[in-house]
């Protein structure tokens, strides 16, 4: 029962925040709604017993990608002073969001400990003994190793592409040459001088 | 099956992948000066991957628990892909050398090799995951290649457009794949075929529609063709030649394999989609090309038009139809690569590329041999009988008629006459208009001239001598799917 309630709660919030992501006028708000959508999708994953994917969703998307998005958003011209103006005015809303998220976490944990969502016609039943991570690892590095390696090649192409399209040879730049720095000897760089009184040194 | 036996079947992709990594290291240390070496080494690696097809990679059967299949169909497609990729690599140095702006860098052949590896995975895929990863490997390299001339605004535009629309198409395809997976419970083609053979739910049908929509984008069939003219016009000409040849073959091979192996039991369902896409591509490709003034845009519409004809063979859904598709693609890449090699010769006095059709005026008097070759490619693309392009169209129409699709064949033949108009207009410009300026000859173009000659001989009536061989291979390739 609690699983069903939790499912509808999370599903409704995912759809709502997805709609808000594309309809908010302020890009920062869009990113925030997106994070909320990811967070609730992670809750859905917990409900079907895929804790590892839920964790990935939070760590990879909410963590890395959302921060990346925020960087992009910051490159857009947004007046942050104006945004910060009403911190105290919106404190109540912020607190409410925090409470709602905390409540969601509690519900998710409660639902998860009550057993995973019972899906009818489940084509790939979960083995209760083998943990998620082990099950994925078993498949990823044996049966799907070919595709796994090919995915590595896709990332390699992305790297090459980023460098090909953006890297420029700039002239007049003094790059650090560590080998030259290490090879430098005192006798090459210092000179003993005995200048007579009243005369300068020419370098 | 042992791990080594699995690897032996994917040997062409291994050769290409490892070769690309080695050449990338060479180019990282060698810098732009190593371009020539890396280009020729890439061609050698492509040849090596082709030779690897003679082993278990040519007909070894399923590998990696059914994720990948090494059969005659994959081998046939891969040979075409490797040849087209090698030619696209070889035609690049001359173009970049004379065009002001960016120089050719050694990453160009490296990205081509990685793209070829992805295309190999596409035509060998018997699992939706292999299909998708191969498609992304091919597409991602293609996006970078499209904007390879960074200082050229049109090239950057082409890359961005291709990337955004390609990502959208990948999304549509993935959505279809997720529906098919959700309703069949597997991503393996065998399992999906079993699900389609059983009671078909609404979800499976929706999945089929989305998968075909995604694939139609990749082969640039109408109504998912909008990106093609812009990308083909903006990308550097050697890259455009590449887009019009190798990835087309790969995407077509993928379409055929998905349609026959994964969704074979639902032939009646996807046939409607394929027939619509085929007729729409033929008609729109022909009508929209009439107003074009840029030769690269014209060839882009020509490729849309030709994809429509190839899809007629797929609509038949029989071994003869699939053999027709493969024959069509073989002859099509010869005609298209030949045309683009001629387009590469269109340059003004300073060596800058010229792309207007009007600049071809009177080429029969200034460059008679080149004009004759271009005229042959145009006549052949229009499907005028003594040339080999006629046989390609004959093969697909023959299969469609044998499968009982008379109306489709009749409309297709009628629409091909519209296409003949704009192909013949190019010939008319070259032979009957007053010469404007001659395209100058440049040193060191023996290789390109030789490639044009080879393509011209292949599509000339002499090509008919290749029919027993080509037909036999295409049939063997088609039989591997049924």
JSON list of N, CA and C in Angstrom, two decimals, chain A residues 132-166:
[
{"chain": "A", "resi": 132, "resn": "UNK", "atom": "N", "xyz": [22.26, -5.29, -6.40]},
{"chain": "A", "resi": 132, "resn": "UNK", "atom": "CA", "xyz": [22.21, -4.58, -7.69]},
{"chain": "A", "resi": 132, "resn": "UNK", "atom": "C", "xyz": [23.55, -4.43, -8.37]},
{"chain": "A", "resi": 133, "resn": "UNK", "atom": "N", "xyz": [24.52, -3.89, -7.59]},
{"chain": "A", "resi": 133, "resn": "UNK", "atom": "CA", "xyz": [25.81, -3.53, -8.19]},
{"chain": "A", "resi": 133, "resn": "UNK", "atom": "C", "xyz": [26.48, -4.77, -8.74]},
{"chain": "A", "resi": 134, "resn": "UNK", "atom": "N", "xyz": [26.40, -5.86, -7.97]},
{"chain": "A", "resi": 134, "resn": "UNK", "atom": "CA", "xyz": [27.04, -7.10, -8.40]},
{"chain": "A", "resi": 134, "resn": "UNK", "atom": "C", "xyz": [26.35, -7.63, -9.66]},
{"chain": "A", "resi": 135, "resn": "UNK", "atom": "N", "xyz": [25.01, -7.55, -9.68]},
{"chain": "A", "resi": 135, "resn": "UNK", "atom": "CA", "xyz": [24.27, -8.06, -10.84]},
{"chain": "A", "resi": 135, "resn": "UNK", "atom": "C", "xyz": [24.65, -7.28, -12.10]},
{"chain": "A", "resi": 136, "resn": "UNK", "atom": "N", "xyz": [24.73, -5.95, -11.97]},
{"chain": "A", "resi": 136, "resn": "UNK", "atom": "CA", "xyz": [25.09, -5.14, -13.14]},
{"chain": "A", "resi": 136, "resn": "UNK", "atom": "C", "xyz": [26.51, -5.43, -13.56]},
{"chain": "A", "resi": 137, "resn": "UNK", "atom": "N", "xyz": [27.41, -5.52, -12.58]},
{"chain": "A", "resi": 137, "resn": "UNK", "atom": "CA", "xyz": [28.81, -5.81, -12.91]},
{"chain": "A", "resi": 137, "resn": "UNK", "atom": "C", "xyz": [28.97, -7.14, -13.61]},
{"chain": "A", "resi": 138, "resn": "UNK", "atom": "N", "xyz": [28.23, -8.14, -13.11]},
{"chain": "A", "resi": 138, "resn": "UNK", "atom": "CA", "xyz": [28.31, -9.47, -13.74]},
{"chain": "A", "resi": 138, "resn": "UNK", "atom": "C", "xyz": [27.98, -9.42, -15.21]},
{"chain": "A", "resi": 139, "resn": "UNK", "atom": "N", "xyz": [26.95, -8.63, -15.56]},
{"chain": "A", "resi": 139, "resn": "UNK", "atom": "CA", "xyz": [26.55, -8.55, -16.96]},
{"chain": "A", "resi": 139, "resn": "UNK", "atom": "C", "xyz": [27.46, -7.63, -17.76]},
{"chain": "A", "resi": 140, "resn": "UNK", "atom": "N", "xyz": [27.78, -6.48, -17.16]},
{"chain": "A", "resi": 140, "resn": "UNK", "atom": "CA", "xyz": [28.50, -5.44, -17.89]},
{"chain": "A", "resi": 140, "resn": "UNK", "atom": "C", "xyz": [29.87, -5.93, -18.34]},
{"chain": "A", "resi": 141, "resn": "UNK", "atom": "N", "xyz": [30.55, -6.70, -17.51]},
{"chain": "A", "resi": 141, "resn": "UNK", "atom": "CA", "xyz": [31.91, -7.09, -17.86]},
{"chain": "A", "resi": 141, "resn": "UNK", "atom": "C", "xyz": [31.99, -8.49, -18.46]},
{"chain": "A", "resi": 142, "resn": "UNK", "atom": "N", "xyz": [30.86, -9.12, -18.72]},
{"chain": "A", "resi": 142, "resn": "UNK", "atom": "CA", "xyz": [30.94, -10.43, -19.37]},
{"chain": "A", "resi": 142, "resn": "UNK", "atom": "C", "xyz": [30.14, -10.41, -20.66]},
{"chain": "A", "resi": 143, "resn": "UNK", "atom": "N", "xyz": [28.83, -10.36, -20.54]},
{"chain": "A", "resi": 143, "resn": "UNK", "atom": "CA", "xyz": [28.00, -10.47, -21.71]},
{"chain": "A", "resi": 143, "resn": "UNK", "atom": "C", "xyz": [28.01, -9.20, -22.55]},
{"chain": "A", "resi": 144, "resn": "UNK", "atom": "N", "xyz": [28.03, -8.06, -21.89]},
{"chain": "A", "resi": 144, "resn": "UNK", "atom": "CA", "xyz": [27.93, -6.80, -22.62]},
{"chain": "A", "resi": 144, "resn": "UNK", "atom": "C", "xyz": [29.27, -6.10, -22.77]},
{"chain": "A", "resi": 145, "resn": "UNK", "atom": "N", "xyz": [30.37, -6.87, -22.64]},
{"chain": "A", "resi": 145, "resn": "UNK", "atom": "CA", "xyz": [31.68, -6.23, -22.65]},
{"chain": "A", "resi": 145, "resn": "UNK", "atom": "C", "xyz": [31.96, -5.56, -23.99]},
{"chain": "A", "resi": 146, "resn": "UNK", "atom": "N", "xyz": [31.44, -6.14, -25.06]},
{"chain": "A", "resi": 146, "resn": "UNK", "atom": "CA", "xyz": [31.68, -5.56, -26.39]},
{"chain": "A", "resi": 146, "resn": "UNK", "atom": "C", "xyz": [31.07, -4.17, -26.50]},
{"chain": "A", "resi": 147, "resn": "UNK", "atom": "N", "xyz": [29.81, -4.07, -26.04]},
{"chain": "A", "resi": 147, "resn": "UNK", "atom": "CA", "xyz": [29.13, -2.77, -26.10]},
{"chain": "A", "resi": 147, "resn": "UNK", "atom": "C", "xyz": [29.75, -1.80, -25.12]},
{"chain": "A", "resi": 148, "resn": "UNK", "atom": "N", "xyz": [30.19, -2.33, -23.97]},
{"chain": "A", "resi": 148, "resn": "UNK", "atom": "CA", "xyz": [30.82, -1.48, -22.96]},
{"chain": "A", "resi": 148, "resn": "UNK", "atom": "C", "xyz": [32.07, -0.82, -23.54]},
{"chain": "A", "resi": 149, "resn": "UNK", "atom": "N", "xyz": [32.89, -1.63, -24.24]},
{"chain": "A", "resi": 149, "resn": "UNK", "atom": "CA", "xyz": [34.10, -1.08, -24.85]},
{"chain": "A", "resi": 149, "resn": "UNK", "atom": "C", "xyz": [33.75, -0.09, -25.96]},
{"chain": "A", "resi": 150, "resn": "UNK", "atom": "N", "xyz": [32.71, -0.42, -26.73]},
{"chain": "A", "resi": 150, "resn": "UNK", "atom": "CA", "xyz": [32.31, 0.48, -27.81]},
{"chain": "A", "resi": 150, "resn": "UNK", "atom": "C", "xyz": [31.84, 1.82, -27.24]},
{"chain": "A", "resi": 151, "resn": "UNK", "atom": "N", "xyz": [31.17, 1.77, -26.07]},
{"chain": "A", "resi": 151, "resn": "UNK", "atom": "CA", "xyz": [30.75, 3.02, -25.43]},
{"chain": "A", "resi": 151, "resn": "UNK", "atom": "C", "xyz": [31.97, 3.84, -25.07]},
{"chain": "A", "resi": 152, "resn": "UNK", "atom": "N", "xyz": [33.06, 3.15, -24.68]},
{"chain": "A", "resi": 152, "resn": "UNK", "atom": "CA", "xyz": [34.31, 3.86, -24.42]},
{"chain": "A", "resi": 152, "resn": "UNK", "atom": "C", "xyz": [34.80, 4.58, -25.65]},
{"chain": "A", "resi": 153, "resn": "UNK", "atom": "N", "xyz": [34.64, 3.93, -26.82]},
{"chain": "A", "resi": 153, "resn": "UNK", "atom": "CA", "xyz": [35.05, 4.57, -28.07]},
{"chain": "A", "resi": 153, "resn": "UNK", "atom": "C", "xyz": [34.20, 5.81, -28.35]},
{"chain": "A", "resi": 154, "resn": "UNK", "atom": "N", "xyz": [32.91, 5.74, -28.00]},
{"chain": "A", "resi": 154, "resn": "UNK", "atom": "CA", "xyz": [32.05, 6.90, -28.20]},
{"chain": "A", "resi": 154, "resn": "UNK", "atom": "C", "xyz": [32.58, 8.09, -27.40]},
{"chain": "A", "resi": 155, "resn": "UNK", "atom": "N", "xyz": [32.99, 7.80, -26.15]},
{"chain": "A", "resi": 155, "resn": "UNK", "atom": "CA", "xyz": [33.54, 8.88, -25.33]},
{"chain": "A", "resi": 155, "resn": "UNK", "atom": "C", "xyz": [34.85, 9.40, -25.90]},
{"chain": "A", "resi": 156, "resn": "UNK", "atom": "N", "xyz": [35.65, 8.47, -26.47]},
{"chain": "A", "resi": 156, "resn": "UNK", "atom": "CA", "xyz": [36.92, 8.89, -27.08]},
{"chain": "A", "resi": 156, "resn": "UNK", "atom": "C", "xyz": [36.65, 9.84, -28.24]},
{"chain": "A", "resi": 157, "resn": "UNK", "atom": "N", "xyz": [35.64, 9.49, -29.05]},
{"chain": "A", "resi": 157, "resn": "UNK", "atom": "CA", "xyz": [35.29, 10.37, -30.18]},
{"chain": "A", "resi": 157, "resn": "UNK", "atom": "C", "xyz": [34.87, 11.73, -29.66]},
{"chain": "A", "resi": 158, "resn": "UNK", "atom": "N", "xyz": [34.11, 11.75, -28.56]},
{"chain": "A", "resi": 158, "resn": "UNK", "atom": "CA", "xyz": [33.67, 13.03, -28.00]},
{"chain": "A", "resi": 158, "resn": "UNK", "atom": "C", "xyz": [34.87, 13.86, -27.58]},
{"chain": "A", "resi": 159, "resn": "UNK", "atom": "N", "xyz": [35.89, 13.20, -26.99]},
{"chain": "A", "resi": 159, "resn": "UNK", "atom": "CA", "xyz": [37.09, 13.92, -26.57]},
{"chain": "A", "resi": 159, "resn": "UNK", "atom": "C", "xyz": [37.84, 14.48, -27.77]},
{"chain": "A", "resi": 160, "resn": "UNK", "atom": "N", "xyz": [38.07, 13.61, -28.76]},
{"chain": "A", "resi": 160, "resn": "UNK", "atom": "CA", "xyz": [38.79, 14.06, -29.95]},
{"chain": "A", "resi": 160, "resn": "UNK", "atom": "C", "xyz": [38.04, 15.22, -30.58]},
{"chain": "A", "resi": 161, "resn": "UNK", "atom": "N", "xyz": [36.71, 15.07, -30.67]},
{"chain": "A", "resi": 161, "resn": "UNK", "atom": "CA", "xyz": [35.90, 16.11, -31.31]},
{"chain": "A", "resi": 161, "resn": "UNK", "atom": "C", "xyz": [36.01, 17.43, -30.58]},
{"chain": "A", "resi": 162, "resn": "UNK", "atom": "N", "xyz": [35.93, 17.39, -29.24]},
{"chain": "A", "resi": 162, "resn": "UNK", "atom": "CA", "xyz": [36.01, 18.63, -28.49]},
{"chain": "A", "resi": 162, "resn": "UNK", "atom": "C", "xyz": [37.35, 19.31, -28.74]},
{"chain": "A", "resi": 163, "resn": "UNK", "atom": "N", "xyz": [38.42, 18.51, -28.80]},
{"chain": "A", "resi": 163, "resn": "UNK", "atom": "CA", "xyz": [39.74, 19.12, -29.00]},
{"chain": "A", "resi": 163, "resn": "UNK", "atom": "C", "xyz": [39.87, 19.64, -30.43]},
{"chain": "A", "resi": 164, "resn": "UNK", "atom": "N", "xyz": [39.43, 18.84, -31.39]},
{"chain": "A", "resi": 164, "resn": "UNK", "atom": "CA", "xyz": [39.54, 19.26, -32.79]},
{"chain": "A", "resi": 164, "resn": "UNK", "atom": "C", "xyz": [38.80, 20.57, -33.03]},
{"chain": "A", "resi": 165, "resn": "UNK", "atom": "N", "xyz": [37.62, 20.69, -32.43]},
{"chain": "A", "resi": 165, "resn": "UNK", "atom": "CA", "xyz": [36.80, 21.85, -32.74]},
{"chain": "A", "resi": 165, "resn": "UNK", "atom": "C", "xyz": [37.16, 23.10, -31.94]},
{"chain": "A", "resi": 166, "resn": "UNK", "atom": "N", "xyz": [37.85, 22.93, -30.81]},
{"chain": "A", "resi": 166, "resn": "UNK", "atom": "CA", "xyz": [38.07, 24.12, -29.98]},
{"chain": "A", "resi": 166, "resn": "UNK", "atom": "C", "xyz": [39.54, 24.45, -29.78]}
]
